[in-house]
Short mmCIF file of C-alpha atoms and ligand atoms in Angstrom, two decimals:
data_model
loop_
_atom_site.label_atom_id
_atom_site.label_comp_id
_atom_site.label_asym_id
_atom_site.label_seq_id
_atom_site.Cartn_x
_atom_site.Cartn_y
_atom_site.Cartn_z
CA MET A 1 0.00 0.00 0.00
CA ASN A 2 1.13 3.56 -0.75
CA PRO A 3 2.75 4.54 2.61
CA LEU A 4 1.53 8.10 2.32
CA ARG A 5 -2.05 6.88 1.88
CA GLN A 6 -1.63 4.92 5.06
CA LEU A 7 -0.20 7.89 6.94
CA ILE A 8 -3.05 10.18 5.81
CA SER A 9 -5.60 7.50 6.58
CA GLU A 10 -4.25 7.18 10.15
CA ARG A 11 -4.31 10.93 10.61
CA ILE A 12 -7.96 11.09 9.50
CA ARG A 13 -8.90 8.19 11.77
CA GLU A 14 -7.23 9.87 14.73
CA SER A 15 -8.46 13.42 14.34
CA GLY A 16 -11.09 13.56 11.62
CA PRO A 17 -11.10 14.94 8.05
CA ILE A 18 -8.12 17.09 7.06
CA SER A 19 -8.31 20.28 5.01
CA PHE A 20 -7.41 19.97 1.33
CA ALA A 21 -4.45 22.29 2.11
CA GLU A 22 -3.13 19.76 4.60
CA PHE A 23 -3.74 16.91 2.14
CA MET A 24 -1.82 18.78 -0.59
CA ASP A 25 0.97 19.64 1.83
CA LEU A 26 1.40 15.97 2.76
CA SER A 27 1.07 14.79 -0.86
CA LEU A 28 3.81 17.10 -2.09
CA TYR A 29 6.10 17.65 0.87
CA GLN A 30 5.74 14.93 3.51
CA PRO A 31 9.48 14.51 4.24
CA GLU A 32 9.70 10.80 3.36
CA PHE A 33 6.98 10.03 0.85
CA GLY A 34 5.86 13.40 -0.55
CA TYR A 35 6.08 13.95 -4.31
CA TYR A 36 8.92 16.50 -4.04
CA ALA A 37 10.63 14.69 -1.17
CA ARG A 38 11.20 11.52 -3.18
CA ALA A 39 13.27 12.97 -6.03
CA ALA A 40 15.89 15.68 -6.49
CA GLN A 41 14.32 16.79 -9.77
CA ARG A 42 10.72 16.59 -10.91
CA THR A 43 10.67 18.61 -14.11
CA GLY A 44 12.17 18.18 -17.55
CA ARG A 45 12.63 15.32 -19.94
CA ALA A 46 13.18 12.75 -17.20
CA GLY A 47 10.48 14.23 -15.01
CA ASP A 48 6.77 14.80 -15.13
CA PHE A 49 6.33 18.33 -16.47
CA PHE A 50 8.23 21.21 -18.07
CA THR A 51 9.04 24.64 -16.67
CA SER A 52 10.85 27.43 -18.54
CA VAL A 53 14.10 26.15 -17.01
CA ASP A 54 13.70 22.88 -18.90
CA VAL A 55 13.51 24.69 -22.22
CA GLY A 56 17.26 25.34 -22.00
CA ALA A 57 19.86 27.69 -20.58
CA VAL A 58 18.36 30.65 -22.47
CA PHE A 59 15.77 31.31 -19.77
CA GLY A 60 18.53 31.69 -17.19
CA GLU A 61 20.58 33.81 -19.61
CA LEU A 62 17.69 36.23 -20.01
CA LEU A 63 17.04 36.38 -16.26
CA ALA A 64 20.75 37.03 -15.76
CA LYS A 65 20.43 40.21 -17.83
CA GLN A 66 17.67 41.47 -15.54
CA ILE A 67 19.51 40.38 -12.41
CA ALA A 68 22.73 42.12 -13.53
CA GLU A 69 20.86 45.36 -14.10
CA MET A 70 19.18 45.08 -10.70
CA LEU A 71 22.40 44.31 -8.81
CA ARG A 72 24.14 47.25 -10.46
CA LEU A 73 21.28 49.56 -9.49
CA ILE A 74 21.47 48.45 -5.85
CA GLY A 75 25.19 49.10 -5.61
CA PRO A 76 27.52 48.01 -2.84
CA LYS A 77 26.35 47.99 0.74
CA ALA A 78 27.75 50.84 2.82
CA GLN A 79 29.61 49.89 6.02
CA SER A 80 29.57 46.23 5.14
CA PRO A 81 32.60 44.19 6.20
CA LYS A 82 32.73 42.96 2.62
CA PRO A 83 31.29 45.94 0.76
CA GLU A 84 31.32 44.35 -2.65
CA ALA A 85 29.09 41.39 -1.74
CA VAL A 86 25.50 41.20 -2.98
CA ASP A 87 22.87 38.52 -2.40
CA LEU A 88 21.21 36.43 -5.05
CA VAL A 89 18.44 34.31 -3.55
CA GLU A 90 16.48 31.75 -5.54
CA ALA A 91 13.43 30.33 -3.77
CA GLY A 92 11.92 27.01 -4.84
CA SER A 93 15.21 26.40 -6.61
CA GLY A 94 15.00 22.60 -6.69
CA ASN A 95 18.49 21.27 -7.37
CA GLY A 96 19.71 24.72 -8.46
CA ARG A 97 19.56 24.37 -12.25
CA LEU A 98 18.18 27.83 -12.91
CA SER A 99 20.74 29.50 -10.66
CA LYS A 100 23.45 27.58 -12.44
CA ASP A 101 22.24 28.92 -15.81
CA VAL A 102 22.08 32.45 -14.36
CA LEU A 103 25.59 32.20 -12.90
CA ASP A 104 27.02 30.70 -16.11
CA ALA A 105 25.70 33.74 -17.97
CA LEU A 106 26.86 36.30 -15.36
CA GLN A 107 30.34 34.76 -15.28
CA ARG A 108 30.61 35.36 -19.04
CA THR A 109 28.97 38.77 -19.29
CA ASP A 110 29.61 40.45 -15.91
CA PRO A 111 32.64 38.81 -14.27
CA ASP A 112 33.03 41.55 -11.60
CA LEU A 113 29.44 41.25 -10.53
CA TYR A 114 29.67 37.46 -10.66
CA ALA A 115 32.63 37.55 -8.27
CA SER A 116 30.60 39.53 -5.71
CA ILE A 117 27.58 37.19 -5.56
CA ARG A 118 26.55 35.35 -2.41
CA LEU A 119 24.07 32.72 -3.54
CA SER A 120 21.23 31.36 -1.38
CA LEU A 121 19.13 28.45 -2.59
CA VAL A 122 15.88 28.09 -0.68
CA GLU A 123 14.25 24.73 -1.25
CA ARG A 124 11.86 22.66 0.83
CA SER A 125 12.87 19.25 -0.57
CA ALA A 126 15.92 17.81 1.22
CA ALA A 127 16.59 15.52 -1.77
CA ALA A 128 16.79 18.52 -4.11
CA ARG A 129 18.93 20.48 -1.65
CA SER A 130 21.44 17.65 -1.43
CA ALA A 131 21.94 17.80 -5.21
CA GLN A 132 22.58 21.57 -5.36
CA ARG A 133 26.38 21.63 -4.98
CA ALA A 134 26.82 19.04 -7.72
CA THR A 135 24.48 20.96 -10.04
CA LEU A 136 26.30 24.24 -9.42
CA GLY A 137 29.71 22.70 -10.14
CA ASP A 138 32.36 25.45 -10.04
CA HIS A 139 29.76 27.99 -8.90
CA ALA A 140 29.28 26.08 -5.63
CA SER A 141 31.88 28.33 -3.96
CA HIS A 142 29.28 31.14 -4.17
CA LEU A 143 26.67 29.14 -2.26
CA VAL A 144 26.41 30.56 1.27
CA HIS A 145 22.94 29.32 2.26
CA SER A 146 21.05 26.17 1.27
CA SER A 147 17.95 25.74 3.39
CA ALA A 148 14.19 25.35 3.43
CA GLU A 149 13.97 28.86 4.92
CA LEU A 150 14.69 32.22 3.36
CA PRO A 151 17.77 34.00 4.69
CA GLU A 152 16.87 36.70 7.23
CA HIS A 153 18.70 39.62 5.60
CA VAL A 154 18.92 40.01 1.88
CA TYR A 155 20.77 42.82 0.15
CA GLY A 156 20.22 42.07 -3.50
CA VAL A 157 17.71 40.07 -5.52
CA ILE A 158 15.19 37.39 -4.54
CA PHE A 159 13.65 35.44 -7.41
CA ALA A 160 11.33 32.45 -7.78
CA ASN A 161 10.09 30.55 -10.82
CA GLU A 162 6.97 28.42 -10.38
CA LEU A 163 7.16 28.38 -6.61
CA LEU A 164 3.85 29.89 -5.53
CA ASP A 165 1.72 27.56 -7.69
CA ALA A 166 3.23 24.63 -5.78
CA PHE A 167 2.10 25.88 -2.37
CA PRO A 168 -0.69 23.95 -0.63
CA THR A 169 -3.98 25.76 -1.07
CA HIS A 170 -7.27 25.64 0.74
CA ALA A 171 -10.16 24.67 -1.51
CA VAL A 172 -13.72 25.96 -1.16
CA THR A 173 -17.06 25.58 -2.84
CA MET A 174 -20.31 27.54 -2.70
CA THR A 175 -23.28 25.46 -1.53
CA ASP A 176 -26.93 26.34 -0.99
CA ALA A 177 -26.04 26.69 2.70
CA GLY A 178 -23.17 29.11 1.97
CA LEU A 179 -19.42 28.87 1.47
CA ARG A 180 -17.86 25.58 2.58
CA GLU A 181 -14.28 24.37 2.72
CA ILE A 182 -13.29 21.11 1.06
CA PHE A 183 -11.79 18.62 3.50
CA VAL A 184 -10.59 15.08 2.81
CA ASP A 185 -12.22 12.19 4.61
CA GLU A 186 -11.97 8.43 4.16
CA ARG A 187 -14.92 6.21 3.30
CA ASP A 188 -14.78 2.51 2.30
CA GLY A 189 -11.02 2.74 1.80
CA GLN A 190 -11.28 5.72 -0.55
CA PHE A 191 -10.40 9.34 0.15
CA VAL A 192 -13.44 11.49 -0.53
CA GLU A 193 -14.20 15.16 -0.25
CA TYR A 194 -16.09 16.33 2.75
CA LEU A 195 -17.58 19.80 3.13
CA GLU A 196 -17.33 21.75 6.36
CA THR A 197 -17.35 25.30 7.61
CA LEU A 198 -14.11 27.20 7.00
CA SER A 199 -11.04 26.14 8.97
CA THR A 200 -9.94 29.76 9.35
CA PRO A 201 -11.64 33.15 8.93
CA ARG A 202 -8.65 34.17 6.81
CA ILE A 203 -10.30 32.32 3.90
CA SER A 204 -13.49 34.40 3.91
CA ASP A 205 -11.48 37.60 4.51
CA TYR A 206 -9.31 36.70 1.56
CA LEU A 207 -12.26 36.06 -0.75
CA SER A 208 -14.04 39.23 0.24
CA ARG A 209 -10.84 41.25 -0.38
CA ALA A 210 -10.66 39.52 -3.77
CA GLY A 211 -14.22 40.68 -4.50
CA ALA A 212 -15.17 37.04 -5.23
CA LYS A 213 -18.88 36.52 -5.86
CA MET A 214 -19.12 32.76 -6.13
CA HIS A 215 -22.31 31.16 -7.40
CA GLN A 216 -23.67 27.88 -6.14
CA GLY A 217 -21.53 24.97 -7.35
CA TRP A 218 -18.45 27.10 -8.06
CA ARG A 219 -15.13 26.00 -6.60
CA ALA A 220 -12.00 27.98 -5.87
CA GLU A 221 -8.63 27.78 -4.18
CA VAL A 222 -7.26 30.13 -1.56
CA ASN A 223 -3.47 30.22 -1.37
CA LEU A 224 -2.82 31.70 2.08
CA ALA A 225 0.73 30.30 1.99
CA ALA A 226 1.57 32.48 -1.02
CA GLU A 227 0.54 35.63 0.87
CA ASP A 228 2.59 34.53 3.87
CA TRP A 229 5.63 33.69 1.77
CA VAL A 230 5.59 37.02 -0.08
CA GLY A 231 5.30 38.85 3.26
CA THR A 232 8.27 36.96 4.72
CA ALA A 233 10.38 37.46 1.60
CA ALA A 234 9.53 41.16 1.48
CA ARG A 235 10.51 41.65 5.10
CA SER A 236 13.81 39.81 4.64
CA LEU A 237 14.74 42.16 1.80
CA GLU A 238 16.75 45.06 3.23
CA LYS A 239 17.28 46.68 -0.12
CA GLY A 240 16.85 45.32 -3.59
CA PHE A 241 14.40 43.61 -5.90
CA MET A 242 12.08 40.65 -5.95
CA MET A 243 11.06 38.86 -9.13
CA VAL A 244 8.26 36.29 -9.04
CA ILE A 245 7.37 34.26 -12.13
CA ASP A 246 4.34 32.03 -12.19
CA TYR A 247 1.13 31.25 -13.99
CA GLY A 248 -1.81 33.08 -12.60
CA HIS A 249 -4.46 35.72 -13.04
CA SER A 250 -5.84 38.84 -11.42
CA ALA A 251 -8.20 38.06 -8.52
CA GLU A 252 -11.11 39.27 -10.66
CA GLU A 253 -10.37 36.69 -13.33
CA LEU A 254 -9.35 33.86 -10.99
CA TYR A 255 -12.53 34.13 -8.94
CA GLY A 256 -14.78 34.88 -11.93
CA ALA A 257 -16.94 32.68 -14.15
CA SER A 258 -14.03 31.61 -16.40
CA HIS A 259 -12.47 29.67 -13.50
CA SER A 260 -15.65 28.59 -11.75
CA ALA A 261 -14.44 24.97 -11.50
CA GLY A 262 -11.28 26.06 -9.69
CA THR A 263 -7.77 25.62 -11.07
CA LEU A 264 -6.36 22.61 -9.25
CA THR A 265 -4.31 20.65 -11.75
CA THR A 266 -2.03 17.65 -11.84
CA PHE A 267 0.45 16.92 -14.60
CA LYS A 268 -1.64 13.90 -15.51
CA SER A 269 -4.23 15.13 -17.96
CA HIS A 270 -7.89 14.28 -17.49
CA THR A 271 -7.44 13.69 -13.78
CA THR A 272 -10.53 14.39 -11.75
CA PHE A 273 -10.49 15.79 -8.25
CA ALA A 274 -11.61 12.42 -6.91
CA GLU A 275 -8.66 10.74 -8.64
CA VAL A 276 -6.18 13.29 -7.25
CA LEU A 277 -7.24 12.19 -3.79
CA GLN A 278 -6.40 8.53 -4.41
CA THR A 279 -2.70 8.87 -5.24
CA PRO A 280 -1.06 11.16 -2.68
CA GLY A 281 2.66 11.57 -3.33
CA ASP A 282 2.47 10.16 -6.85
CA CYS A 283 1.81 13.35 -8.75
CA ASP A 284 2.29 17.06 -8.63
CA ILE A 285 -0.71 19.21 -7.66
CA THR A 286 -0.79 22.92 -8.49
CA ALA A 287 -3.20 25.83 -8.50
CA HIS A 288 -3.09 29.05 -10.50
CA VAL A 289 -1.76 32.01 -8.56
CA ASP A 290 -3.82 35.04 -7.49
CA LEU A 291 -1.51 37.80 -8.77
CA THR A 292 -3.57 40.56 -7.13
CA ALA A 293 -3.09 38.98 -3.70
CA VAL A 294 0.63 38.52 -4.32
CA THR A 295 1.03 42.17 -5.28
CA ARG A 296 -0.98 43.31 -2.28
CA ALA A 297 0.99 41.10 0.12
CA GLY A 298 4.25 42.52 -1.24
CA GLU A 299 3.04 46.10 -0.91
CA GLN A 300 1.70 45.55 2.59
CA ALA A 301 5.11 44.21 3.63
CA GLY A 302 6.92 47.29 2.34
CA LEU A 303 7.68 46.52 -1.30
CA GLU A 304 6.91 48.79 -4.20
CA SER A 305 5.28 47.04 -7.12
CA LEU A 306 7.29 47.93 -10.26
CA GLY A 307 5.31 45.98 -12.83
CA ARG A 308 3.48 42.87 -13.90
CA LEU A 309 3.60 41.52 -17.44
CA ASP A 310 3.52 38.41 -19.62
CA GLN A 311 6.77 36.46 -19.53
CA THR A 312 7.01 36.87 -23.33
CA TYR A 313 7.06 40.66 -23.10
CA PHE A 314 9.49 40.52 -20.20
CA MET A 315 11.84 38.40 -22.30
CA LEU A 316 11.46 40.59 -25.35
CA GLY A 317 12.45 43.55 -23.17
CA LEU A 318 15.55 41.63 -22.15
CA GLY A 319 16.53 41.02 -25.76
CA LEU A 320 15.11 37.60 -26.60
CA ASP A 321 14.56 38.70 -30.21
CA GLU A 322 18.15 39.99 -30.51
CA MET A 323 19.44 36.69 -29.15
CA MET A 324 17.43 34.91 -31.79
CA ALA A 325 18.75 37.08 -34.62
CA LEU A 326 22.36 36.95 -33.44
CA ASP A 327 23.31 33.43 -34.41
CA GLN A 328 21.67 32.18 -37.59
CA SER A 329 24.07 29.29 -38.15
CA PHE A 330 22.88 25.77 -38.81
CA GLU A 331 25.14 24.28 -36.14
CA PRO A 332 23.01 21.88 -34.10
CA SER A 333 23.69 23.84 -30.87
CA ALA A 334 22.62 27.14 -32.47
CA MET A 335 19.48 25.55 -33.91
CA GLN A 336 18.63 24.04 -30.55
CA ARG A 337 19.06 27.42 -28.91
CA ARG A 338 16.78 29.13 -31.42
CA LEU A 339 14.21 26.43 -30.88
CA ALA A 340 14.39 27.03 -27.11
CA LEU A 341 13.89 30.76 -27.62
CA LYS A 342 10.91 30.09 -29.90
CA THR A 343 9.40 27.76 -27.31
CA LEU A 344 9.51 30.56 -24.76
CA LEU A 345 7.89 32.93 -27.28
CA LEU A 346 5.13 30.75 -28.75
CA PRO A 347 1.63 32.13 -28.27
CA GLY A 348 -0.24 30.01 -25.75
CA GLY A 349 3.06 28.60 -24.47
CA LEU A 350 4.98 29.31 -21.29
CA GLY A 351 5.54 32.94 -22.32
CA SER A 352 1.89 33.88 -22.33
CA THR A 353 0.60 31.73 -19.50
CA HIS A 354 3.35 32.89 -17.16
CA LYS A 355 3.48 36.35 -15.66
CA VAL A 356 6.40 38.22 -14.18
CA LEU A 357 5.88 40.36 -11.08
CA LEU A 358 8.62 42.81 -10.21
CA PHE A 359 9.01 44.54 -6.85
CA GLY A 360 11.59 46.88 -5.36
CA LYS A 361 12.55 48.01 -1.88
CA ASP A 362 14.47 51.21 -1.24
CA VAL A 363 15.45 51.41 -4.91
CA GLY A 364 13.02 54.07 -6.20
CA LYS A 365 11.18 53.42 -9.47
CA PRO A 366 13.88 52.49 -11.97
CA THR A 367 12.99 51.71 -15.58
CA LEU A 368 14.08 48.11 -15.77
CA LYS A 369 14.99 46.43 -19.08
CA GLY A 370 12.48 43.67 -18.49
CA LEU A 371 9.71 46.23 -18.27
CA SER A 372 10.50 47.97 -21.59
CA TYR A 373 7.59 46.25 -23.33
CA ARG A 374 5.06 47.03 -20.65
CA ILE A 375 2.55 47.79 -23.38
CA ARG A 376 0.57 44.70 -22.43
CA VAL A 377 0.18 44.34 -18.74
CA THR A 378 -2.04 41.35 -18.08
C1 SAM B 401 7.24 23.45 -9.62
S1 SAM B 401 8.78 23.27 -8.80
C2 SAM B 401 9.74 24.52 -9.65
C3 SAM B 401 11.22 24.26 -9.63
C4 SAM B 401 12.09 25.29 -10.36
N1 SAM B 401 11.95 26.61 -9.76
C5 SAM B 401 11.77 25.35 -11.84
O1 SAM B 401 11.29 26.37 -12.31
O2 SAM B 401 12.02 24.35 -12.54
C6 SAM B 401 8.48 23.99 -7.20
C7 SAM B 401 9.64 23.85 -6.25
O3 SAM B 401 9.38 24.65 -5.08
C8 SAM B 401 9.74 23.91 -3.92
N2 SAM B 401 9.02 24.48 -2.75
C9 SAM B 401 7.72 24.36 -2.44
N3 SAM B 401 7.41 25.06 -1.33
C10 SAM B 401 8.55 25.68 -0.95
C11 SAM B 401 8.87 26.58 0.09
N4 SAM B 401 7.96 26.99 0.98
N5 SAM B 401 10.14 27.05 0.17
C12 SAM B 401 11.07 26.65 -0.71
N6 SAM B 401 10.81 25.78 -1.74
C13 SAM B 401 9.58 25.31 -1.85
C14 SAM B 401 9.35 22.49 -4.29
O4 SAM B 401 9.97 21.53 -3.46
C15 SAM B 401 9.85 22.44 -5.74
O5 SAM B 401 11.21 22.10 -5.82
#
């Protein structure tokens, strides 16, 4: 029997149905049997799904351009024992592949800046953390912090790709008796959904702030962990920038009719909610991110929102089109690179589903390269 099933089953027998957030937390992150706990890498050709990092090193190269600009704008820290040092913090870094791509690029294009970087990789999965030094190779000497927790003081840049969508969310549905939270119970050896009053008033506060007007039968997710994480990250930032990339929508769209069935997804297509409940730990579970709530949480914790735009436009601002035009050779590596760039650009692909949110703290309102195409803010 799936050991995680057994563990969840015992928990339900001991203390009653668990919230869907707790179920998702155990499914993905239970330290021994959770989906992310069992492997150092879950994405890419050998894994279950693709992120922009899997497309190739070009994603990291483009991010490196934005990071270099940001780190230069911040400048060296006054009265620091090592004044030239700046922090680069990747959260939800997995085994560190994206940071490796970023550092490879910075080493080539901005060697002085590269030399000054203190890298922190924040990752909840111990298996992924243990693979980070090997992934970083020669860059491992820059790694000063590898932990499940964010560093307390950051002078530099915090960035995260597809982190917030992987946070455990509460799930709710509107019934004829009012809003109910979805819990997981066990009946006849099967996990089934069980509706109860809300486990915390934060859920109804959240939905009313979002302006959600759910009709009977509608379902939705409430990602309280994303708000909390953004608040913690914002407070840890002494001076610098935060860059969050994820797929999501404004609260108005996320809690509107177009997403009335909710957005919980697994990488296995055609999986129903009932099926998701039967295989804890075997597959990824994600929910689309409420970008309005993320922006608000950042602002409430002292960040200034600098912009939000489609990943495609962000990358065009950083010179994706120039990179494509630069090398027109028919060498296999050049062709592969152009293909990777096209994959990031394709309409309906990662570039248009994913949004980039940029924040600053104590840096004013600089015109960042990545925001040059802010003609389409979605
Ligand atoms: C969908 S994967 C994305 C990995 C990588 N950023 C990429 O783009 O390929 C999400 C990652 O976030 C990690 N994670 C989830 N919650 C976290 C948290 N609170 N702090 C740090 N990492 C977390 C997961 O273990 C997983 O490695």
